[in-house]
Short mmCIF file of C-alpha atoms and ligand atoms in Angstrom, two decimals:
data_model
loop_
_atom_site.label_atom_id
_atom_site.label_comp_id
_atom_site.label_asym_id
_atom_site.label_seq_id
_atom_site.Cartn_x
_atom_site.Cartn_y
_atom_site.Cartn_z
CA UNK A 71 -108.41 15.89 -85.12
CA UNK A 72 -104.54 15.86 -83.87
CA UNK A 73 -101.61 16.22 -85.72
CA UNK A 74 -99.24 13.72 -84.56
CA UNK A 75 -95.74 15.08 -84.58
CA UNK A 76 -92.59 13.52 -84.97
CA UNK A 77 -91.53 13.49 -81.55
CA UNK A 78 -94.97 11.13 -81.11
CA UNK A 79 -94.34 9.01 -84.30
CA UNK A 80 -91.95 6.77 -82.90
CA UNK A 81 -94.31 5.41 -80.22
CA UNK A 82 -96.67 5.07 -83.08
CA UNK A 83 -94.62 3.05 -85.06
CA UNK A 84 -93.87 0.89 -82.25
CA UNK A 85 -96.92 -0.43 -81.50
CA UNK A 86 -97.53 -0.76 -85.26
CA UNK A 87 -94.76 -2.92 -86.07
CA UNK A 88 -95.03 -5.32 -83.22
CA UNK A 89 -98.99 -5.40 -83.98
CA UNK A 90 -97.81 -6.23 -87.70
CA UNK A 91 -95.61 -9.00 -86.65
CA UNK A 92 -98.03 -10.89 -83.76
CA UNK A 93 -100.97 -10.39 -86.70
CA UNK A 94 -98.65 -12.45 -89.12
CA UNK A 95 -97.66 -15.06 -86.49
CA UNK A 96 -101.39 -15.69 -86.49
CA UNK A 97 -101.66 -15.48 -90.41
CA UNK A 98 -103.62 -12.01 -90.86
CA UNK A 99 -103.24 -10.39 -93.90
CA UNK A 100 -104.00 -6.55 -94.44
CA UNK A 101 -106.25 -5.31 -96.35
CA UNK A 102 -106.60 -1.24 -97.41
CA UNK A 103 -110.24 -0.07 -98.13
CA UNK A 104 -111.37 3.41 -99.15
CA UNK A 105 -112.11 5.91 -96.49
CA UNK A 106 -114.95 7.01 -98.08
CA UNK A 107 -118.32 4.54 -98.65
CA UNK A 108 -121.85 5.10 -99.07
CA UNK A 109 -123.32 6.72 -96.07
CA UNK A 110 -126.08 3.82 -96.54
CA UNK A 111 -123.01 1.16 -95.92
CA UNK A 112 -123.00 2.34 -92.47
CA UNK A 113 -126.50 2.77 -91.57
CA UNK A 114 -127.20 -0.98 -92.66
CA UNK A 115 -124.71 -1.58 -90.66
CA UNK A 116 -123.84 0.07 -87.66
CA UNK A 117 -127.36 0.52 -87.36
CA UNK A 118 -129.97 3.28 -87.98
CA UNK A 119 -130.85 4.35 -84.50
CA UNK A 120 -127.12 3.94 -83.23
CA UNK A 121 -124.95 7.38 -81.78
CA UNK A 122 -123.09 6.53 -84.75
CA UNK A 123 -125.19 6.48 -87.24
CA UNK A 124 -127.67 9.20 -85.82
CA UNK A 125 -125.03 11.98 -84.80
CA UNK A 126 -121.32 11.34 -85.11
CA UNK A 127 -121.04 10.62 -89.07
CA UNK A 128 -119.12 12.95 -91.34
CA UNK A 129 -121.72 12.29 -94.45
CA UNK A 130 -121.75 14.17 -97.59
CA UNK A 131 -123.37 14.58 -101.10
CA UNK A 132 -120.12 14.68 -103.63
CA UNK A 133 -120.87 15.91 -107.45
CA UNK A 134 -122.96 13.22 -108.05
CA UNK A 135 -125.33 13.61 -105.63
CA UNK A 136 -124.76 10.27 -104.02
CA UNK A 137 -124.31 10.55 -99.76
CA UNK A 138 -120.88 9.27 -98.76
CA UNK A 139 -119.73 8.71 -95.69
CA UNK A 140 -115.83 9.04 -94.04
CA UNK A 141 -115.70 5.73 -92.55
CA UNK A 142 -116.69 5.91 -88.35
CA UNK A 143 -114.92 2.27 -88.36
CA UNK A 144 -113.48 -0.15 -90.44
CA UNK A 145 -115.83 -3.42 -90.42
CA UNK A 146 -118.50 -2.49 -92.58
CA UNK A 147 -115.95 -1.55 -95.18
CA UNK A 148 -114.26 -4.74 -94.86
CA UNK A 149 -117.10 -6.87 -95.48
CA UNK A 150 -117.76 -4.74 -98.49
CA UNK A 151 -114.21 -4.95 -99.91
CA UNK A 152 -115.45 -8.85 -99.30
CA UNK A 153 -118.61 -8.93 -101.03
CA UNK A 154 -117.70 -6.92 -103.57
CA UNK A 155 -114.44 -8.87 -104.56
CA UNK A 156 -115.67 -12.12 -104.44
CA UNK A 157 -113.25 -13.16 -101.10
CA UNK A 158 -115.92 -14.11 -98.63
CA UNK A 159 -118.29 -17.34 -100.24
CA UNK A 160 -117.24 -20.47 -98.54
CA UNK A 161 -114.25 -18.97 -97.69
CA UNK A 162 -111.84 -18.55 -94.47
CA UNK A 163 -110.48 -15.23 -94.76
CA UNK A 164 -108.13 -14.16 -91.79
CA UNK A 165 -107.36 -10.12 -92.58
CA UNK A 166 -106.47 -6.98 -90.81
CA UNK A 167 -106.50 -3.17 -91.75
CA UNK A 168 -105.19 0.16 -90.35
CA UNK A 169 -105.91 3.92 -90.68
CA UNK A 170 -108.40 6.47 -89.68
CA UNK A 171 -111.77 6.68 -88.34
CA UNK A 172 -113.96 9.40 -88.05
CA UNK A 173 -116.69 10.35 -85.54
CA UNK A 174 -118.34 13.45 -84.60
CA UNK A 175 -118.18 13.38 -81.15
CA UNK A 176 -117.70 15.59 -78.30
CA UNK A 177 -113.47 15.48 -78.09
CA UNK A 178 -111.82 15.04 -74.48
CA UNK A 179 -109.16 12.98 -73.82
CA UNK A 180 -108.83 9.79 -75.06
CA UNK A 181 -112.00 10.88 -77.76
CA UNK A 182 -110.85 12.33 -80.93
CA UNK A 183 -112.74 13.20 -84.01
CA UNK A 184 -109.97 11.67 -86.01
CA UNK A 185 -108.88 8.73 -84.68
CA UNK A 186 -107.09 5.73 -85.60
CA UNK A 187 -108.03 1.80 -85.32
CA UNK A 188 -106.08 -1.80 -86.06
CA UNK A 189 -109.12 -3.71 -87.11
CA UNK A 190 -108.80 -7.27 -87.47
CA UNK A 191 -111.20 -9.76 -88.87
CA UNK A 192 -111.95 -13.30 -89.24
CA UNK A 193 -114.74 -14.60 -91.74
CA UNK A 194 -116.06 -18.14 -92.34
CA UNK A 195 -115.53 -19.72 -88.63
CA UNK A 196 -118.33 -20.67 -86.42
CA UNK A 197 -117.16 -21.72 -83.28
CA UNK A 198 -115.55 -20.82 -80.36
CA UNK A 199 -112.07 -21.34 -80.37
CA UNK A 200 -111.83 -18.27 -83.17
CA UNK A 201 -113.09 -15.98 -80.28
CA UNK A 202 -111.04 -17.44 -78.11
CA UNK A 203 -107.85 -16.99 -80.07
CA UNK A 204 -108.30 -13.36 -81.21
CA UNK A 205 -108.86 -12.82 -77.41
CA UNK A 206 -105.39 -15.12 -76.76
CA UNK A 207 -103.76 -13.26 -79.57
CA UNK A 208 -104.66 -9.84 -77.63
CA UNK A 209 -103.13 -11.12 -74.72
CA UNK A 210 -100.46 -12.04 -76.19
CA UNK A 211 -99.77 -8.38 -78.00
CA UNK A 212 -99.95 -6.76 -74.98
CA UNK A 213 -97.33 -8.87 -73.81
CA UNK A 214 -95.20 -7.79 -76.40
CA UNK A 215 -96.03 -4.32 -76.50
CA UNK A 216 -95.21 -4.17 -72.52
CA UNK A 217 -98.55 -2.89 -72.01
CA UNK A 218 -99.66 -4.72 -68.19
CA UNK A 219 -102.96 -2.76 -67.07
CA UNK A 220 -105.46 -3.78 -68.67
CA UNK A 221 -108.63 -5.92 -67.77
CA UNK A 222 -110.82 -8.53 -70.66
CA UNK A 223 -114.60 -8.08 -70.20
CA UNK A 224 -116.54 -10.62 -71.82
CA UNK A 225 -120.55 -11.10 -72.46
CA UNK A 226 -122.72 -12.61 -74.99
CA UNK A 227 -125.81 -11.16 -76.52
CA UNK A 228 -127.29 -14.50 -77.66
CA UNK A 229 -128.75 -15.05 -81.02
CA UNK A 230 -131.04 -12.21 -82.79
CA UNK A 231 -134.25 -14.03 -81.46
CA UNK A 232 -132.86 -14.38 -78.17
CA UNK A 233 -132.10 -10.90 -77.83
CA UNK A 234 -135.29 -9.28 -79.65
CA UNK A 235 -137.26 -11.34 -76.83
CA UNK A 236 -134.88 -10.39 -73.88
CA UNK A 237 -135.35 -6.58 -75.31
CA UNK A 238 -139.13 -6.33 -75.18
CA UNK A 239 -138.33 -7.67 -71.55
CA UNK A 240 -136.05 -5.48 -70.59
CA UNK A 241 -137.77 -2.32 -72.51
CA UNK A 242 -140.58 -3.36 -70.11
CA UNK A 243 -138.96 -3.37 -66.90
CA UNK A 244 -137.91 0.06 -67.71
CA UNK A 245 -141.17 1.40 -68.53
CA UNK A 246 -142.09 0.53 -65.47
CA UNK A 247 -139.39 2.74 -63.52
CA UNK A 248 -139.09 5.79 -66.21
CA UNK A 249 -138.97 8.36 -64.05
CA UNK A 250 -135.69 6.55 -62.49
CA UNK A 251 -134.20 7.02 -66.25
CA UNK A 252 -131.70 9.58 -67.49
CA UNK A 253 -132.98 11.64 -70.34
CA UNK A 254 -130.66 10.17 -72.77
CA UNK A 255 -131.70 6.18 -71.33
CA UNK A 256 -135.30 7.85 -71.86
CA UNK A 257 -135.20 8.47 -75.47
CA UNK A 258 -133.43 4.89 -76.28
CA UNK A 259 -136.36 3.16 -74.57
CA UNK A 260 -138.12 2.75 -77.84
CA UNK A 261 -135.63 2.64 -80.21
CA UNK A 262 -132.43 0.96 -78.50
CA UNK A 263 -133.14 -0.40 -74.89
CA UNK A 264 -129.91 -2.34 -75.00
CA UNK A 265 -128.05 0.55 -74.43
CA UNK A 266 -129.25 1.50 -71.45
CA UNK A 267 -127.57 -1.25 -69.92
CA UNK A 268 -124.38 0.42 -70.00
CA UNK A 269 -125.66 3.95 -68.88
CA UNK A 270 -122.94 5.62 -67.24
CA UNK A 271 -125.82 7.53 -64.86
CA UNK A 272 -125.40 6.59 -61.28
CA UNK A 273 -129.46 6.21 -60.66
CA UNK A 274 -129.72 4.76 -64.20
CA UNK A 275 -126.80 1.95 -63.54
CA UNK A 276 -128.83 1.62 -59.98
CA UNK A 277 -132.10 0.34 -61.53
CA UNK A 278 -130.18 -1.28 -63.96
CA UNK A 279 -128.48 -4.18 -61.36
CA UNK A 280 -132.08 -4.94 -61.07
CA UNK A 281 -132.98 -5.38 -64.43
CA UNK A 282 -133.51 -8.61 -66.06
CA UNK A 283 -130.24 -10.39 -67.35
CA UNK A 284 -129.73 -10.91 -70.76
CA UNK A 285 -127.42 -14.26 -69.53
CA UNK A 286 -130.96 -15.69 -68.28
CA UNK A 287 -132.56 -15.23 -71.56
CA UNK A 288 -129.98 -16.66 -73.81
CA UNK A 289 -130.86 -19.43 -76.71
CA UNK A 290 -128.98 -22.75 -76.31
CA UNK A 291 -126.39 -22.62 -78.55
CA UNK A 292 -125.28 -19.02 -77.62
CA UNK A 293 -125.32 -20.28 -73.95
CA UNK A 294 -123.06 -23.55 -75.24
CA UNK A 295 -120.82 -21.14 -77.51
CA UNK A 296 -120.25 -18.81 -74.78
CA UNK A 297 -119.07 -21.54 -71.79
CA UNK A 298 -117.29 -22.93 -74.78
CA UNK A 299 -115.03 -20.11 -74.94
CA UNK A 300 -114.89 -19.43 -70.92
CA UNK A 301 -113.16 -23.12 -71.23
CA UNK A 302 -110.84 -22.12 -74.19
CA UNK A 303 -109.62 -18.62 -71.80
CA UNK A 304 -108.91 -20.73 -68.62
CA UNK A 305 -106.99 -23.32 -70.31
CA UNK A 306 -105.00 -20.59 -72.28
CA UNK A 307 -104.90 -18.71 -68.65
CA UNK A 308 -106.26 -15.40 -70.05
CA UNK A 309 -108.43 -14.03 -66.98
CA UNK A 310 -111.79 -12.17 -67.48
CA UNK A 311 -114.49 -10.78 -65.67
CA UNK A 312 -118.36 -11.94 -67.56
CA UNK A 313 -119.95 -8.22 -67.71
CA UNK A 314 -123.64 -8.97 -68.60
CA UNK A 315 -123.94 -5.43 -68.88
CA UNK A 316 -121.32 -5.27 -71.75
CA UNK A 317 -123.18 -4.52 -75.49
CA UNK A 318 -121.45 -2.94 -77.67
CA UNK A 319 -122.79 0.75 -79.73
CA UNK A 320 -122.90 -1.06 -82.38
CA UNK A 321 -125.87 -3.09 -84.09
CA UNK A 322 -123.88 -5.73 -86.19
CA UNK A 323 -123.13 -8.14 -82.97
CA UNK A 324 -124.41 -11.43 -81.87
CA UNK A 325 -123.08 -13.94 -79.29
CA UNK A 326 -119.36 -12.32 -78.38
CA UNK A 327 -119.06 -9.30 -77.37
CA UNK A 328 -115.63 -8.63 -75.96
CA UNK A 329 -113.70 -5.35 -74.36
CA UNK A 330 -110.56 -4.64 -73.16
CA UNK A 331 -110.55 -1.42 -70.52
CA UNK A 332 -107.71 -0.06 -68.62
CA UNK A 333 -107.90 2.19 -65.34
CA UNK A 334 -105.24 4.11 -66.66
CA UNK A 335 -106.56 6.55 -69.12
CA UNK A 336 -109.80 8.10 -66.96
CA UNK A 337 -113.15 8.16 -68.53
CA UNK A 338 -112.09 6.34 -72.22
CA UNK A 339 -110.94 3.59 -71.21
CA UNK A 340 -111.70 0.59 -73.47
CA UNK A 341 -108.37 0.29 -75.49
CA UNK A 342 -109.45 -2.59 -78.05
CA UNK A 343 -112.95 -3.85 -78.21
CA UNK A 344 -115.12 -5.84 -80.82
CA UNK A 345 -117.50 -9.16 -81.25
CA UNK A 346 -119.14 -11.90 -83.08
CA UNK A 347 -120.95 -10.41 -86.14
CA UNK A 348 -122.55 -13.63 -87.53
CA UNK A 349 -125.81 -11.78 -89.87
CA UNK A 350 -123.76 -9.09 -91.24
CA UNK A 351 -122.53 -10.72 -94.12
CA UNK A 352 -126.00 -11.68 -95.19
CA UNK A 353 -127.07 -8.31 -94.19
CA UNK A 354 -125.47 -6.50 -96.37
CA UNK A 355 -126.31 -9.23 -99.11
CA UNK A 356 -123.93 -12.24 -99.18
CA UNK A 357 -124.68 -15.50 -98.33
CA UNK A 358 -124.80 -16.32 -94.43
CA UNK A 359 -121.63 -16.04 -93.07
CA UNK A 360 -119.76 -16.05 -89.26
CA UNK A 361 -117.42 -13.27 -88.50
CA UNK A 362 -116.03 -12.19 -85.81
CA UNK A 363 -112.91 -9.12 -85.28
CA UNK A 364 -112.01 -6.49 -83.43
CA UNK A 365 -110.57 -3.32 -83.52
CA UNK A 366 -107.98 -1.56 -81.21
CA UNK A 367 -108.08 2.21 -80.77
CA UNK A 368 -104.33 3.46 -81.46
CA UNK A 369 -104.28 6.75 -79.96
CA UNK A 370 -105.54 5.08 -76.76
CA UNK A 371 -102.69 2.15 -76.90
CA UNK A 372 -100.12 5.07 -77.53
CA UNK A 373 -101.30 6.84 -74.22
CA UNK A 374 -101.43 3.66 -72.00
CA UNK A 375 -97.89 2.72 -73.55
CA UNK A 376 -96.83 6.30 -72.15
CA UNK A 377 -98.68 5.87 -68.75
CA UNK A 378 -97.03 2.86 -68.40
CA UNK A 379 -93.78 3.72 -68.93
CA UNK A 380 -92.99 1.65 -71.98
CA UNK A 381 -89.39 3.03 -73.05
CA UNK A 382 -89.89 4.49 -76.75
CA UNK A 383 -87.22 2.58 -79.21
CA UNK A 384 -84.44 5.86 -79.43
CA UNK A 385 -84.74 7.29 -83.01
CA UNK A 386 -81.67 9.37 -83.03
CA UNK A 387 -79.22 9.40 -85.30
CA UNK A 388 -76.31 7.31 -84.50
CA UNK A 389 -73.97 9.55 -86.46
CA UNK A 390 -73.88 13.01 -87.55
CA UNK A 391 -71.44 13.92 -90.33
CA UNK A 392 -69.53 17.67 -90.42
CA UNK A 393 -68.50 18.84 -93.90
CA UNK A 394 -66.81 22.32 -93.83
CA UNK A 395 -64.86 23.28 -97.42
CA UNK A 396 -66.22 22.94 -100.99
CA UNK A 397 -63.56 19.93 -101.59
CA UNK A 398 -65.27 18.40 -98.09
CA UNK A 399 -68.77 19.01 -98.92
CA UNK A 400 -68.09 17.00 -102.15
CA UNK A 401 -66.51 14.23 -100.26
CA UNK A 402 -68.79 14.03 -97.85
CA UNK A 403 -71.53 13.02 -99.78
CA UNK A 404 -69.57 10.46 -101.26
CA UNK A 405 -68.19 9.22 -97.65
CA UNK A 406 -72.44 9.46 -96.50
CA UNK A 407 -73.36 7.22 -99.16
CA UNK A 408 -70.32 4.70 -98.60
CA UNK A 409 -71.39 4.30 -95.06
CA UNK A 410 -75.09 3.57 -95.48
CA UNK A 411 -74.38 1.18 -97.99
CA UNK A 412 -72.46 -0.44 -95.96
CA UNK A 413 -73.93 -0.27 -92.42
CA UNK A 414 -78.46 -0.91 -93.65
CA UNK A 415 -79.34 0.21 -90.32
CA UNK A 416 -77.29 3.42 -89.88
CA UNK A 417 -79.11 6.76 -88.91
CA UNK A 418 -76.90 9.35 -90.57
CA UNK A 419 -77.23 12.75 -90.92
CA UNK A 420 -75.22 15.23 -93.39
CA UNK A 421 -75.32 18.15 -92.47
CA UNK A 422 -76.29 20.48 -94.99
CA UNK A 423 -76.90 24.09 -92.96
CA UNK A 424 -73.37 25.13 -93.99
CA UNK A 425 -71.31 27.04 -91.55
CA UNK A 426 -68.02 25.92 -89.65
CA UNK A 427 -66.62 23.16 -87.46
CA UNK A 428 -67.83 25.09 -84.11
CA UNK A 429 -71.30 25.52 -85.36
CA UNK A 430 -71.79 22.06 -87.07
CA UNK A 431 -70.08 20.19 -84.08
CA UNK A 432 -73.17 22.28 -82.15
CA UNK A 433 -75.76 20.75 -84.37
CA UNK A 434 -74.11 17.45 -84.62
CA UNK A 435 -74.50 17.83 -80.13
CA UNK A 436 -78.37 18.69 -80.52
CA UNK A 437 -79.15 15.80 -82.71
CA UNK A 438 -78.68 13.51 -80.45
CA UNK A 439 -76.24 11.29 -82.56
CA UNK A 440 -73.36 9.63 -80.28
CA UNK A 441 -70.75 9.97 -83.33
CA UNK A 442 -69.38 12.76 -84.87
CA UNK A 443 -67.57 12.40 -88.37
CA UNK A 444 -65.60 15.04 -88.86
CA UNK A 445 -64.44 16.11 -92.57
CA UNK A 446 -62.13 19.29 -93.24
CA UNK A 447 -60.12 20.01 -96.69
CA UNK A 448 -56.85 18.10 -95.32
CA UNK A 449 -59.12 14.39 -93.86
CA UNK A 450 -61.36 14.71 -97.71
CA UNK A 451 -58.07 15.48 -99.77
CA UNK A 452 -56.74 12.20 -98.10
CA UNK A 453 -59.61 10.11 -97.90
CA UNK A 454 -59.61 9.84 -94.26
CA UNK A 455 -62.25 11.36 -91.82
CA UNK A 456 -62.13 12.68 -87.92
CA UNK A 457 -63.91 10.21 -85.82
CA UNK A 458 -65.12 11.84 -82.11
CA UNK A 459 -67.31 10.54 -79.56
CA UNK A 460 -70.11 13.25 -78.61
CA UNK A 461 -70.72 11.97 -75.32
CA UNK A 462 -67.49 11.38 -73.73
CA UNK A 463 -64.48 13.67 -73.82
CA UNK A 464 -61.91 11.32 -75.69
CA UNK A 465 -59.92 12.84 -78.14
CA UNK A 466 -60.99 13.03 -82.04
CA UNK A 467 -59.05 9.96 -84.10
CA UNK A 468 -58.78 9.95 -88.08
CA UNK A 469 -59.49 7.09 -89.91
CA UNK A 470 -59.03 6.03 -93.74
CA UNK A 471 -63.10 6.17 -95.18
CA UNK A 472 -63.01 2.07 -95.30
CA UNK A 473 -62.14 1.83 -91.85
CA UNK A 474 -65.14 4.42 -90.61
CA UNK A 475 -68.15 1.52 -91.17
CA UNK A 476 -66.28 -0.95 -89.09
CA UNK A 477 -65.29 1.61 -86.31
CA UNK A 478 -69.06 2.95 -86.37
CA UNK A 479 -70.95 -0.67 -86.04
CA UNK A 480 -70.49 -0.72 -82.55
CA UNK A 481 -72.22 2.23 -81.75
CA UNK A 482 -75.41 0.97 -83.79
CA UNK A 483 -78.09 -1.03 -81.10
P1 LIG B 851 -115.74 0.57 -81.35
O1 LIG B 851 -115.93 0.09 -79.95
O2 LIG B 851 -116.67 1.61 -81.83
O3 LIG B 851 -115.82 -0.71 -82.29
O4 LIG B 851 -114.26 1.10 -81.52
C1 LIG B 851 -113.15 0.27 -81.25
C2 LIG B 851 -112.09 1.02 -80.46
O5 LIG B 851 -111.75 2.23 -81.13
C3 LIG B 851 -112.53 1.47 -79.08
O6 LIG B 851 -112.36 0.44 -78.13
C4 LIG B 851 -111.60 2.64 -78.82
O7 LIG B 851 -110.36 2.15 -78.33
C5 LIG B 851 -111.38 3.23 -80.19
N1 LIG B 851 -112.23 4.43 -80.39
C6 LIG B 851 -113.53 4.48 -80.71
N2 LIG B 851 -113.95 5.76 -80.83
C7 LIG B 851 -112.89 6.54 -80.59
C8 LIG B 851 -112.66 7.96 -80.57
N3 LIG B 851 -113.62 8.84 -80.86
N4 LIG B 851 -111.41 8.42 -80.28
C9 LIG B 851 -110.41 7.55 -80.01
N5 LIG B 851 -110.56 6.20 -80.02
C10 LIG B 851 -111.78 5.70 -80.31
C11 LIG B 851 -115.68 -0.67 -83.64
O8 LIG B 851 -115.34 0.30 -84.27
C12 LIG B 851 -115.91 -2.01 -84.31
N6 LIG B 851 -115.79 -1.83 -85.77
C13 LIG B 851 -114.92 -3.03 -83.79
C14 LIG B 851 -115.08 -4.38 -84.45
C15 LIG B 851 -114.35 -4.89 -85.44
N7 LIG B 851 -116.03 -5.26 -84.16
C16 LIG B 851 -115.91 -6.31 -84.97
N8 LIG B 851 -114.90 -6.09 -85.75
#
């Protein structure tokens, strides 16, 4: 669990606000839902024999005795907040929410304990060109964001029929080559044989290539659904590579499954990743329902962002203001308050650590702000204040207080 500092914040806030503003543009709405939910929630969910659900959940019993869970990710909530609200019956709902996730799992890079998603959902739509937008709508954020390396995997998993009878195929084929099997692909023979498809264990991935293919066993309408959308990419020019390897550690999925991985960031390196969710809703007792979202892993975007080179937006103050006398340290707060009235956007800072000219002029240096304002007894008596460029050597000017917003705007971006 990191803290993230203010020198990281920035970066943070970045990628939030443009996320905010490409959501809108496609008309999602945010949502907040608790952190905490029933632990039960999540194994309905997620799925009992899941890493998730079997080893990585915070769970507790609060006063009550009841077993709550701190959410491991932000769909099962959502379709809760749903249910439980009446939003979801015969209803398009388009919404997205932020914050953090939690997961017991062995931290390295890129893996945190705490973490942080942008999950975004859309309920009610059936078809393909849903899929194909959120996927469009990714492209189109990375764009934005300046983010370049990353690659769009894309698989189906077919309907829950299709898949049960491609599993007892597949959990076959593997019986028959155990001893090839990792210890871990071992154990998930019986209770999750999907997963083994995307063992990271070289003699495991091996036997693997020579498994059955889940593509060959699909039911028609997945098979339709998922050209469908193959169409929708290459006229929207949003390249791909069809894993049919890709399912997703999650139970909840159907059809879709979608990831977005970068080369950049070592082992971790899907950055946003999600699918087509079509029986949750009913699983967790609405009416049947097609869903389908996403969620992007934040601390991952921040890194890539980094790697990449994205410039951080400068969060410096623009101006810095030096107060030294009891008549100027009056004044000034008057003169602080004039200006960011005026000027919305200004980054000011007062300083307030006392002291004299030398010493605040210092401070004013180390903050970073390209303006100096300058206040002694004789500029405050007058209402005028010394105007000096920190980062070139020209000369300190004084100007009358409503003079100093228009002779600051410049040096706002
Ligand atoms: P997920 O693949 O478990 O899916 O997580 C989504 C993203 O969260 C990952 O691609 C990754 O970027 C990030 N992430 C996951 N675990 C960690 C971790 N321990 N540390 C840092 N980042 C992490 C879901 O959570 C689904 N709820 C996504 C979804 C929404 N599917 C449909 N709707």
């Amino acid at each position: 669990m990191n803290d993230i500092l203010p020198d990281a914040t920035p970066r943070w806030q970045y990628l939030e606000a443009v996320t905010r503003t490409v959501l809108a543009a496609y008309g999602y709405r945010e949502i907040r839902v608790p952190i905490l939910e029933k632990t039960e929630l999540f194994a309905r969910s997620i799925g009992e024999v899941t890493d998730i659900v079997e080893k990585e959940m915070y769970s507790f019993e609060d006063r009550n005795g009841d077993s709550l869970t701190l959410r491991p990710e932000a769909t099962a909530g959502m379709v809760r907040a749903g249910l439980s609200n009446g939003l979801l019956y015969n209803q398009v709902q388009r919404w997205w929410s932020a914050g953090p996730m939690f997961r017991h799992e062995r931290p390295q890079k890129g893996r945190y304990r705490q973490f942080h998603q942008i999950d975004v959902e859309a309920y009610g739509l059936p078809g393909p060109d849903i899929d194909a937008e959120l996927i469009v709508m990714l492209a189109r954020l990375w764009k934005c964001l300046g983010i370049r390396q990353v690659e769009l995997r894309i698989n189906t998993l077919g309907s829950p029929e299709a898949r049960a009878s491609y599993r007892d195929k597949l959990a076959a084929f593997l019986r028959g080559h155990a001893r090839q099997l990792d210890e871990d692909s071992c154990r998930r023979l019986d209770s999750n044989p999907l997963r083994v498809l995307d063992s990271k264990h070289p003699e495991t991935r091996k036997l693997v290539e020579q498994a059955p293919n889940l593509l060959d066993h699909l039911d028609d309408g997945s098979r339709e659904h998922f050209a469908a959308l193959q169409v929708l990419l290459d006229n929207a020019g949003v390249s791909y590579v069809v894993n049919p390897r890709l399912v997703r550690g999650l139970d909840y999925y159907s059809r879709t499954v979608f990831e977005w991985v970068t080369t950049r960031l070592g082992a971790q390196d899907a950055v946003c990743s999600g699918g087509r969710y079509d029986g949750l809703v009913a699983q967790l007792g609405g009416k049947p329902m097609p869903a389908i979202g996403f969620a992007m892993g934040v601390e991952r975007l921040v890194a890539l962002m980094e790697e990449e080179g994205v410039p951080v937006p400068d969060t410096a103050p623009h101006a810095y203001l030096v107060r030294v006398g009891a008549l100027a340290e009056r004044a000034g707060l008057q003169l602080a308050e004039q200006l960011r009235e005026t000027l919305p956007q200004l980054r000011l800072i007062m300083d307030c650590s006392g002291g004299g000219f030398a010493n605040q002029l210092k401070r004013a240096d180390k903050s970073g702000a390209r303006v100096a304002l300058v206040l002694g007894e004789d500029e405050a008596k007058i209402r005028q204040v010394g105007f000096k460029l920190l980062r070139n050597t020209t000369e300190q000017v004084n100007v009358p207080w409503d003079t100093a917003a228009a002779r600051l705007a410049p040096w706002l971006e």
